[in-house]
Coordinates of C-alpha atoms in Angstrom, one line a residue:
Chain A
M1 CA 9.7 -12.8 35.5
R2 CA 12.6 -12.0 37.8
F3 CA 14.5 -10.3 35.0
R4 CA 11.4 -8.1 34.4
E5 CA 11.2 -6.9 38.0
F6 CA 14.9 -6.1 37.9
G7 CA 14.2 -4.1 34.5
G8 CA 11.4 -2.3 36.3
Y9 CA 13.8 -1.2 39.2
A10 CA 16.5 -0.3 36.9
T11 CA 14.1 2.0 34.8
S12 CA 12.8 3.7 38.1
A13 CA 16.4 4.2 39.2
L14 CA 17.3 5.8 35.9
I15 CA 14.3 8.1 35.8
A16 CA 14.9 9.2 39.6
G17 CA 18.6 9.8 38.8
A18 CA 17.8 12.0 35.8
I19 CA 15.5 14.1 37.8
L20 CA 18.0 14.5 40.7
W21 CA 20.8 15.4 38.3
S22 CA 18.6 18.1 36.5
F23 CA 18.0 19.8 39.8
A24 CA 21.6 19.6 41.1
T25 CA 23.2 21.0 37.9
A26 CA 20.9 23.6 36.5
N27 CA 20.3 26.9 38.1
V28 CA 17.0 26.0 39.3
E29 CA 16.3 27.9 42.5
L30 CA 12.7 27.5 43.6
S31 CA 13.1 30.3 46.0
R32 CA 13.3 32.7 43.1
L33 CA 9.8 31.5 42.0
M34 CA 8.5 32.0 45.4
S35 CA 9.8 35.6 45.7
A36 CA 8.7 36.5 42.1
G37 CA 5.1 36.6 43.1
P38 CA 4.5 40.2 43.1
R39 CA 6.6 40.6 39.8
I40 CA 4.4 38.0 38.1
A41 CA 1.2 39.8 39.3
D42 CA 2.6 43.0 38.0
F43 CA 3.5 41.3 34.5
L44 CA 0.0 39.8 34.3
G45 CA -1.5 43.3 35.2
R46 CA 0.4 44.9 32.4
M47 CA -1.1 42.3 30.0
F48 CA -4.6 43.4 30.8
P49 CA -6.6 44.6 29.3
P50 CA -5.2 43.4 25.9
D51 CA -4.8 46.4 23.4
P52 CA -7.2 46.0 20.7
T53 CA -5.4 48.6 18.4
V54 CA -3.2 45.9 17.1
M55 CA -5.8 44.4 14.9
A56 CA -4.2 45.4 11.7
E57 CA -0.9 43.8 12.7
I58 CA -2.6 40.6 13.9
K59 CA -4.4 40.4 10.4
K60 CA -1.3 41.0 8.6
G61 CA 0.8 38.6 10.6
S62 CA -1.8 35.8 10.6
A63 CA -2.2 36.1 6.9
E64 CA 1.6 35.8 6.4
T65 CA 1.7 32.8 8.8
L66 CA -1.2 31.1 6.9
R67 CA 0.6 31.6 3.6
I68 CA 3.9 30.3 5.0
A69 CA 2.1 27.2 6.2
I70 CA 0.2 26.7 2.8
L71 CA 3.3 27.1 0.6
G72 CA 5.5 25.4 3.0
T73 CA 3.0 22.3 2.9
L74 CA 3.0 22.6 -0.9
G75 CA 6.7 22.5 -0.9
A76 CA 6.7 19.5 1.4
V77 CA 4.0 17.6 -0.7
I78 CA 6.1 18.1 -3.9
L79 CA 9.3 16.8 -2.2
S80 CA 7.5 14.0 -0.4
I81 CA 6.1 12.3 -3.4
P82 CA 9.4 11.3 -5.0
L83 CA 11.0 10.8 -1.5
G84 CA 8.1 8.8 -0.3
I85 CA 8.3 6.4 -3.3
L86 CA 12.1 6.1 -2.8
A87 CA 11.5 5.3 0.9
S88 CA 9.0 2.5 0.2
E89 CA 9.8 -1.1 0.2
T90 CA 7.0 -1.8 -2.3
M91 CA 8.5 0.4 -5.0
V92 CA 12.3 0.2 -4.6
A93 CA 15.1 -2.0 -3.6
R94 CA 16.4 -2.2 0.0
A95 CA 19.5 -0.4 -1.2
V96 CA 17.5 2.6 -2.0
F97 CA 14.8 2.7 0.8
R98 CA 17.3 2.2 3.6
P99 CA 19.4 5.3 2.9
V100 CA 16.4 7.4 2.0
R101 CA 14.7 6.5 5.3
T102 CA 17.9 7.3 7.2
L103 CA 18.0 10.7 5.4
L104 CA 14.4 11.3 6.4
A105 CA 15.1 10.6 10.0
F106 CA 18.0 13.1 9.9
I107 CA 15.7 15.7 8.5
R108 CA 13.2 15.1 11.1
A109 CA 15.7 15.3 13.8
I110 CA 16.5 18.9 13.0
P111 CA 14.1 21.2 14.9
L112 CA 12.0 23.6 12.7
I113 CA 13.3 26.7 14.4
L114 CA 16.8 25.8 13.8
V115 CA 16.2 25.2 10.1
A116 CA 14.5 28.6 10.1
M117 CA 17.3 30.4 11.6
L118 CA 19.8 28.8 9.1
M119 CA 17.4 29.8 6.3
V120 CA 17.2 33.4 7.5
G121 CA 21.0 33.4 7.6
A122 CA 21.0 32.1 3.9
V123 CA 18.3 33.9 2.1
G124 CA 17.6 36.9 4.4
L125 CA 14.6 38.0 6.6
G126 CA 10.8 37.5 5.6
P127 CA 8.4 34.7 4.8
L128 CA 10.7 33.0 2.2
P129 CA 13.1 31.4 4.7
G130 CA 10.0 30.4 6.7
I131 CA 8.4 28.7 3.7
I132 CA 11.8 26.9 2.8
A133 CA 12.2 25.7 6.5
V134 CA 8.7 24.5 6.8
A135 CA 8.9 22.6 3.4
F136 CA 12.3 21.0 4.4
H137 CA 11.1 20.2 8.0
A138 CA 7.8 18.8 7.0
T139 CA 9.2 16.6 4.3
G140 CA 11.0 14.4 7.0
M141 CA 7.6 13.3 8.5
L142 CA 5.4 13.5 5.3
A143 CA 7.6 11.4 3.1
K144 CA 7.7 8.9 5.8
F145 CA 4.0 8.9 6.0
Y146 CA 3.7 8.6 2.1
A147 CA 6.1 5.6 2.1
E148 CA 4.1 4.0 4.9
A149 CA 0.9 4.6 3.0
I150 CA 2.3 3.0 -0.2
D151 CA 3.5 -0.1 1.9
G152 CA 0.3 -0.3 3.8
V153 CA -1.9 -1.1 0.8
S154 CA -3.2 -4.5 -0.1
R155 CA -0.4 -6.3 -2.3
A156 CA -2.8 -8.6 -4.2
P157 CA -4.0 -6.0 -6.8
I158 CA -0.4 -4.9 -7.2
A159 CA 0.5 -8.6 -8.3
A160 CA -2.7 -8.8 -10.3
L161 CA -1.6 -5.7 -12.4
E162 CA 2.0 -7.0 -12.7
S163 CA 0.7 -10.1 -14.0
A164 CA -1.4 -8.3 -16.7
G165 CA 1.9 -6.6 -17.9
A166 CA 1.6 -3.2 -16.1
G167 CA 5.0 -1.6 -15.1
P168 CA 6.0 -0.2 -11.7
L169 CA 4.7 3.4 -12.2
V170 CA 1.4 2.1 -13.8
R171 CA 1.0 -0.2 -10.8
L172 CA 1.7 2.7 -8.4
R173 CA -0.9 4.8 -10.3
H174 CA -3.7 2.3 -10.7
A175 CA -3.3 -0.3 -7.9
I176 CA -1.6 1.6 -5.1
W177 CA -2.7 5.2 -5.5
P178 CA -6.6 4.4 -5.4
Q179 CA -5.9 2.4 -2.1
M180 CA -3.6 5.0 -0.6
A181 CA -5.4 8.3 -1.6
P182 CA -7.6 8.7 1.6
V183 CA -4.5 8.1 3.9
V184 CA -2.4 10.6 1.9
A185 CA -5.2 13.2 2.2
R186 CA -5.5 12.6 6.0
D187 CA -1.7 12.7 6.5
T188 CA -1.3 15.9 4.4
I189 CA -4.0 17.7 6.3
F190 CA -2.5 16.6 9.6
R191 CA 0.8 17.8 8.5
F192 CA -0.7 21.1 7.3
E193 CA -2.1 21.5 10.9
L194 CA 1.3 21.0 12.4
N195 CA 3.0 23.4 9.9
L196 CA 0.5 26.1 10.8
R197 CA 1.0 25.6 14.5
E198 CA 4.8 25.5 14.2
S199 CA 5.1 28.5 11.8
L200 CA 3.4 30.7 14.4
I201 CA 6.7 31.1 16.2
L202 CA 8.8 31.4 13.0
G203 CA 8.7 35.3 13.2
I204 CA 10.7 35.1 16.4
V205 CA 13.9 34.2 14.5
G206 CA 12.8 36.7 11.6
A207 CA 11.4 34.0 9.3
G208 CA 8.0 35.9 8.7
G209 CA 4.5 35.6 10.2
I210 CA 2.7 36.6 13.4
G211 CA 5.6 35.5 15.6
F212 CA 7.3 38.7 14.6
Y213 CA 4.8 40.8 16.5
I214 CA 4.9 38.8 19.6
Q215 CA 8.6 39.1 19.7
T216 CA 8.5 42.9 18.9
Y217 CA 5.9 43.6 21.6
V218 CA 7.5 41.6 24.4
R219 CA 11.0 43.1 23.7
S220 CA 9.6 46.6 23.9
F221 CA 7.5 45.9 27.1
Q222 CA 4.3 46.5 25.3
Y223 CA 2.6 43.5 27.1
D224 CA -1.1 44.5 26.5
K225 CA -0.3 44.3 22.7
A226 CA 1.6 41.0 23.1
A227 CA -1.5 39.7 24.9
S228 CA -3.8 40.6 22.0
V229 CA -1.4 38.7 19.5
T230 CA -1.4 35.7 21.9
V231 CA -5.2 35.6 22.1
A232 CA -5.3 35.7 18.3
V233 CA -2.8 32.8 18.0
V234 CA -5.0 30.7 20.5
V235 CA -8.1 31.4 18.4
M236 CA -6.2 30.5 15.2
V237 CA -5.0 27.2 16.6
I238 CA -8.5 26.2 17.8
A239 CA -9.9 27.2 14.5
I240 CA -7.5 25.2 12.6
E241 CA -8.0 22.1 14.8
A242 CA -11.8 22.5 14.3
I243 CA -11.5 22.8 10.6
N244 CA -9.2 20.0 10.4
V245 CA -11.3 17.6 12.4
A246 CA -14.1 18.3 10.1
M247 CA -11.9 17.7 6.9
R248 CA -10.5 14.6 8.3
R249 CA -13.8 13.1 9.0
R250 CA -14.5 13.2 5.3
F251 CA -11.6 11.0 4.5
T252 CA -12.4 8.1 6.9
Chain B
M1 CA -2.3 -30.2 -31.9
S2 CA -0.8 -27.1 -30.5
I3 CA 0.5 -26.8 -26.9
A4 CA -0.4 -24.0 -24.4
A5 CA 2.2 -25.1 -21.8
Q6 CA 5.0 -27.5 -21.7
I7 CA 6.8 -28.4 -18.5
D8 CA 9.8 -30.9 -18.4
D9 CA 11.3 -32.0 -15.0
L10 CA 10.2 -29.0 -13.0
S11 CA 11.3 -28.7 -9.4
F12 CA 10.9 -25.8 -7.1
T13 CA 11.3 -25.0 -3.4
H14 CA 10.1 -21.9 -1.8
P15 CA 12.8 -19.8 -0.4
G16 CA 13.3 -20.4 3.3
T17 CA 11.6 -23.9 3.3
D18 CA 13.0 -27.4 3.1
L19 CA 10.4 -29.4 1.4
P20 CA 10.0 -28.9 -2.4
A21 CA 6.7 -27.4 -3.5
L22 CA 7.0 -29.0 -6.9
E23 CA 9.1 -32.2 -7.6
R24 CA 10.2 -33.4 -11.0
V25 CA 6.8 -32.3 -12.6
S26 CA 6.4 -33.0 -16.3
L27 CA 3.1 -31.9 -18.0
T28 CA 1.8 -30.9 -21.4
I29 CA -1.3 -28.6 -21.5
P30 CA -2.8 -28.8 -24.8
A31 CA -4.1 -25.6 -26.3
G32 CA -7.8 -24.8 -26.4
E33 CA -8.8 -27.2 -23.7
S34 CA -10.2 -26.6 -20.2
V35 CA -7.9 -28.4 -17.7
A36 CA -8.5 -28.9 -14.0
L37 CA -5.7 -29.0 -11.6
L38 CA -7.0 -31.2 -8.7
G39 CA -5.4 -31.8 -5.3
P40 CA -5.7 -31.3 -1.6
S41 CA -4.6 -28.0 0.1
G42 CA -0.7 -27.6 0.0
A43 CA -0.4 -29.9 -3.0
G44 CA 1.5 -27.4 -5.1
K45 CA -1.5 -26.1 -7.1
T46 CA -1.1 -22.4 -6.6
T47 CA 2.8 -22.6 -7.0
L48 CA 2.4 -24.3 -10.3
L49 CA 0.0 -21.7 -11.6
A50 CA 2.1 -18.8 -10.3
L51 CA 5.1 -20.3 -11.9
L52 CA 3.3 -20.6 -15.3
D53 CA 2.3 -16.9 -14.9
G54 CA 6.0 -16.2 -14.7
R55 CA 6.0 -14.9 -11.1
L56 CA 8.3 -17.4 -9.5
R57 CA 12.2 -17.2 -9.6
G58 CA 14.8 -20.0 -8.8
W59 CA 13.1 -23.1 -10.2
S60 CA 14.8 -25.8 -12.1
G61 CA 13.8 -27.6 -15.2
R62 CA 12.4 -26.4 -18.6
V63 CA 9.0 -24.5 -18.9
S64 CA 7.5 -23.0 -21.9
V65 CA 4.3 -21.1 -22.0
L66 CA 2.6 -20.3 -25.3
G67 CA 5.6 -21.2 -27.3
A68 CA 8.1 -19.1 -25.3
P69 CA 10.4 -20.5 -22.8
L70 CA 10.3 -19.1 -19.4
D71 CA 13.5 -17.9 -17.6
P72 CA 14.0 -19.2 -13.9
D73 CA 15.9 -16.2 -13.1
Q74 CA 14.0 -13.2 -14.5
P75 CA 10.4 -12.3 -15.1
P76 CA 9.1 -12.7 -18.6
P77 CA 9.2 -9.7 -20.9
R78 CA 6.4 -7.3 -20.2
V79 CA 5.0 -7.4 -23.7
R80 CA 4.2 -11.2 -23.1
R81 CA 2.6 -10.9 -19.8
P82 CA -0.9 -10.1 -21.0
D83 CA -1.0 -13.4 -23.0
S84 CA -1.4 -15.3 -19.8
G85 CA -4.3 -14.0 -17.6
F86 CA -4.5 -14.9 -13.9
V87 CA -7.7 -15.0 -11.7
F88 CA -6.6 -14.8 -8.2
Q89 CA -8.2 -16.7 -5.4
E90 CA -8.8 -13.7 -3.4
F91 CA -10.0 -11.7 -6.4
A92 CA -7.1 -9.2 -6.0
L93 CA -9.2 -6.2 -7.1
V94 CA -8.7 -2.5 -6.3
E95 CA -11.6 -2.2 -3.6
R96 CA -12.0 1.6 -3.8
S97 CA -12.2 1.7 -7.7
T98 CA -15.2 1.1 -9.8
V99 CA -16.0 -2.2 -11.6
L100 CA -15.2 -0.7 -15.0
R101 CA -11.9 0.8 -13.7
N102 CA -10.9 -2.7 -12.4
V103 CA -11.7 -4.4 -15.6
L104 CA -9.9 -1.6 -17.7
N105 CA -6.8 -2.4 -15.5
G106 CA -6.9 -5.8 -17.4
R107 CA -6.0 -3.6 -20.6
L108 CA -3.0 -1.8 -18.9
G109 CA -0.5 -4.3 -20.3
R110 CA -1.9 -3.8 -23.8
M111 CA -1.7 0.0 -23.8
P112 CA 1.4 2.1 -24.6
P113 CA 3.1 3.0 -21.5
L114 CA 1.9 6.7 -21.3
R115 CA -1.6 5.9 -22.0
A116 CA -1.4 3.1 -19.3
L117 CA 0.0 5.7 -16.7
L118 CA -2.5 8.2 -17.6
G119 CA -5.3 5.5 -17.5
S120 CA -7.0 6.9 -20.6
P121 CA -8.6 4.0 -22.5
T122 CA -9.3 4.1 -26.2
A123 CA -12.7 3.4 -27.6
H124 CA -11.3 0.0 -28.4
D125 CA -10.3 -0.7 -24.8
L126 CA -13.6 0.4 -23.5
E127 CA -15.4 -1.8 -26.0
I128 CA -13.4 -4.9 -25.0
A129 CA -14.0 -4.1 -21.2
R130 CA -17.7 -3.6 -21.8
A131 CA -17.8 -6.9 -23.7
A132 CA -16.0 -8.7 -20.9
L133 CA -18.5 -7.3 -18.3
A134 CA -21.4 -8.4 -20.4
D135 CA -20.0 -11.9 -20.8
C136 CA -19.7 -12.1 -17.1
G137 CA -23.2 -10.9 -16.7
I138 CA -22.2 -7.8 -14.7
G139 CA -22.6 -5.2 -17.5
D140 CA -25.1 -3.2 -15.0
L141 CA -22.5 -3.1 -12.3
A142 CA -19.9 -1.1 -14.3
G143 CA -20.1 2.2 -12.3
R144 CA -20.3 0.4 -8.8
R145 CA -17.4 0.4 -6.5
V146 CA -15.9 -3.1 -6.0
D147 CA -16.2 -2.6 -2.1
S148 CA -19.9 -2.6 -2.5
L149 CA -20.1 -6.0 -4.2
S150 CA -20.7 -9.5 -3.0
G151 CA -18.3 -12.3 -3.3
G152 CA -19.7 -13.9 -6.3
Q153 CA -20.0 -10.4 -8.1
R154 CA -16.3 -9.6 -7.2
Q155 CA -15.2 -13.1 -8.8
R156 CA -17.2 -12.1 -11.9
V157 CA -15.1 -8.7 -11.9
A158 CA -12.0 -10.5 -11.5
I159 CA -12.7 -12.8 -14.5
A160 CA -13.9 -9.9 -16.6
R161 CA -10.5 -8.1 -15.9
C162 CA -8.8 -11.3 -17.0
L163 CA -10.7 -11.5 -20.0
A164 CA -10.1 -7.9 -20.9
Q165 CA -6.4 -8.7 -21.1
E166 CA -7.3 -10.9 -24.1
P167 CA -5.3 -13.8 -22.7
R168 CA -4.5 -17.0 -24.8
L169 CA -4.1 -18.9 -21.6
I170 CA -6.3 -18.4 -18.5
L171 CA -4.9 -19.5 -15.2
A172 CA -7.3 -19.6 -12.3
D173 CA -6.4 -20.2 -8.8
E174 CA -9.2 -21.8 -6.8
P175 CA -11.7 -19.4 -8.5
V176 CA -14.7 -20.8 -6.7
S177 CA -13.2 -21.9 -3.2
S178 CA -15.1 -19.0 -1.5
L179 CA -18.5 -19.5 -3.2
D180 CA -21.4 -21.6 -2.3
P181 CA -22.0 -24.7 -4.8
A182 CA -24.5 -23.1 -7.0
R183 CA -22.3 -20.0 -7.4
A184 CA -19.3 -22.2 -7.9
G185 CA -21.0 -24.0 -10.8
E186 CA -22.1 -20.7 -12.4
I187 CA -18.5 -19.0 -12.1
L188 CA -16.8 -22.1 -13.6
S189 CA -19.2 -22.5 -16.4
L190 CA -18.7 -18.7 -17.1
L191 CA -14.9 -19.1 -17.0
T192 CA -14.4 -22.2 -19.2
G193 CA -17.2 -21.0 -21.5
A194 CA -15.5 -17.7 -22.1
A195 CA -12.2 -19.4 -22.6
R196 CA -13.8 -21.7 -25.2
A197 CA -15.5 -18.9 -27.0
R198 CA -12.1 -17.2 -27.3
G199 CA -10.2 -20.2 -28.3
A200 CA -8.2 -19.9 -25.1
T201 CA -6.9 -22.5 -22.9
A202 CA -8.1 -22.6 -19.2
L203 CA -6.2 -24.1 -16.4
F204 CA -7.9 -23.8 -13.2
S205 CA -7.2 -25.4 -9.8
S206 CA -9.8 -27.0 -7.5
H207 CA -10.0 -29.2 -4.5
Q208 CA -13.5 -30.4 -5.6
P209 CA -13.5 -33.3 -7.9
D210 CA -17.1 -33.0 -8.9
L211 CA -16.5 -29.6 -10.2
A212 CA -13.4 -30.5 -12.0
R213 CA -15.4 -33.4 -13.7
R214 CA -18.0 -31.0 -14.7
F215 CA -16.1 -28.3 -16.3
A216 CA -12.8 -29.8 -17.5
Q217 CA -11.9 -31.9 -20.4
R218 CA -8.7 -33.1 -18.8
I219 CA -7.9 -33.4 -15.1
I220 CA -4.4 -33.5 -13.5
G221 CA -4.1 -34.8 -9.9
I222 CA -1.3 -33.2 -7.8
R223 CA -0.3 -34.3 -4.3
G224 CA 2.8 -33.4 -2.3
G225 CA 4.3 -31.4 -5.3
R226 CA 4.2 -34.5 -7.6
I227 CA 1.7 -35.3 -10.5
V228 CA -0.3 -38.2 -9.5
F229 CA -2.3 -38.5 -12.7
D230 CA -3.1 -36.8 -15.8
V231 CA -6.1 -38.1 -17.8
P232 CA -8.9 -37.1 -20.0
T233 CA -12.1 -36.4 -17.8
P234 CA -14.0 -39.6 -18.8
E235 CA -11.0 -41.8 -17.9
L236 CA -10.8 -40.5 -14.3
N237 CA -11.8 -43.3 -11.8
E238 CA -12.9 -43.1 -8.2
A239 CA -10.0 -44.9 -6.9
A240 CA -7.5 -42.2 -8.4
T241 CA -9.5 -39.5 -6.8
A242 CA -9.8 -41.2 -3.4
D243 CA -6.1 -41.9 -3.5
L244 CA -5.4 -38.2 -4.1
Y245 CA -7.2 -37.2 -1.0
R246 CA -6.2 -40.2 1.3
E247 CA -5.1 -39.4 4.9
T248 CA -1.6 -38.3 5.1
E249 CA 0.8 -41.2 6.0
P250 CA 4.2 -41.0 7.7
M251 CA 6.7 -39.4 5.3
P252 CA 9.3 -42.1 4.4
G253 CA 12.7 -41.6 5.8
T254 CA 11.8 -38.5 7.9
G255 CA 10.1 -40.2 10.9
L256 CA 7.7 -37.2 10.9
R257 CA 4.0 -37.0 10.3
A258 CA 2.7 -34.1 8.3
V259 CA -0.6 -34.2 10.3
S260 CA -0.1 -35.0 14.0

């Protein structure tokens, strides 16, 4: 009990220390925020009213973002099926699933925007680097989810099929897959939602989609047009979430 | 008389435990009979059945099933696995699949690998599956999902899956422990009857002496991992059964009581 209390103090001290350190070293001058009042008002004023003439760009950008998310998710699913199997303790030996899980953790640790920048460098501007980046980044999470879905099923039917003479892949197909299918559907839809949200900003680094227009309009001080694109993004995110909530309900 | 299973001087300790689950067991299971494995919980019944099914590694002694020796270090060849069918205590069915699918799963070991992977049964497979369903009295449930069935119905599906495997030896682990007495009688009658009709050997475990008497021609008593008796059913006397279920006494030499 005494040890716990000590742990509590230590944690509080650590958090307080981290906050003080952040204020002390970063160039955070709160006075700048105070004096910036009129400038912020001016900035907001220039965003209103949003310019509706950019509808064509919004449509084009949204469609491209949607395509990046769909194809990126497809790529992630294709990569995650074998990697998910190789990361599952039900299907492979420890010597296989441990390194594969570590690899997946590394993939997850690389932010999407960083992957996208590297891919733009590798294959050039446009939606292709975006698709590759989303597929790569999403695999880190999706393959882990698939492995957990495999390991989460009831073991008894697997043993029963093994006793009946079924091999590992046949057991995966007929004992594991029917049990995990709804989990896989839910996880994939969830990851698609994340992919769509995350790919909205990919255009900022030149990897295609609606983010390109946000960046273009902000850089050229056309804040009213940037505002329209922002509204479109918000509407898209809300729509995706509504659709996904409805879809996920079907799989519970 | 041919022999379904021959066990000589078999001992086995579950990994991570000290007490042997089976100790110096020797048995002969004659082919074509229905045999009951009788004993209290923890006697080693499940372990012995799983071992005969080729699922345990690291035992000592000699065991041969259906004329072929088992290897203590590796699983039996896959082609031989369908010859011994197993009915699991908790059914071990794929809950979200249909009854027919589950019964066809019993055919997977008999199919060529690609056909098994695709799960496309031949007319012959379907015929066997439907016959097994009919034998188990659940022909009308073929299209139902297992998670919509009662416990008794599930046990029938589990037995039908085992029969679809066309086993020559049927191993059943407490097949009726979760059922009420009337259902238990029906299920054991079904299991032993189906085995007899197919010329197969049935070895089922139970902790209920009356059920063992009714449905087995031979009864093997097991307690603390050792065979206590092995007799034709008519020769089983009350004293032997009572002794099988007596209160646990202090274990010699350990100074411990198994039940405290």
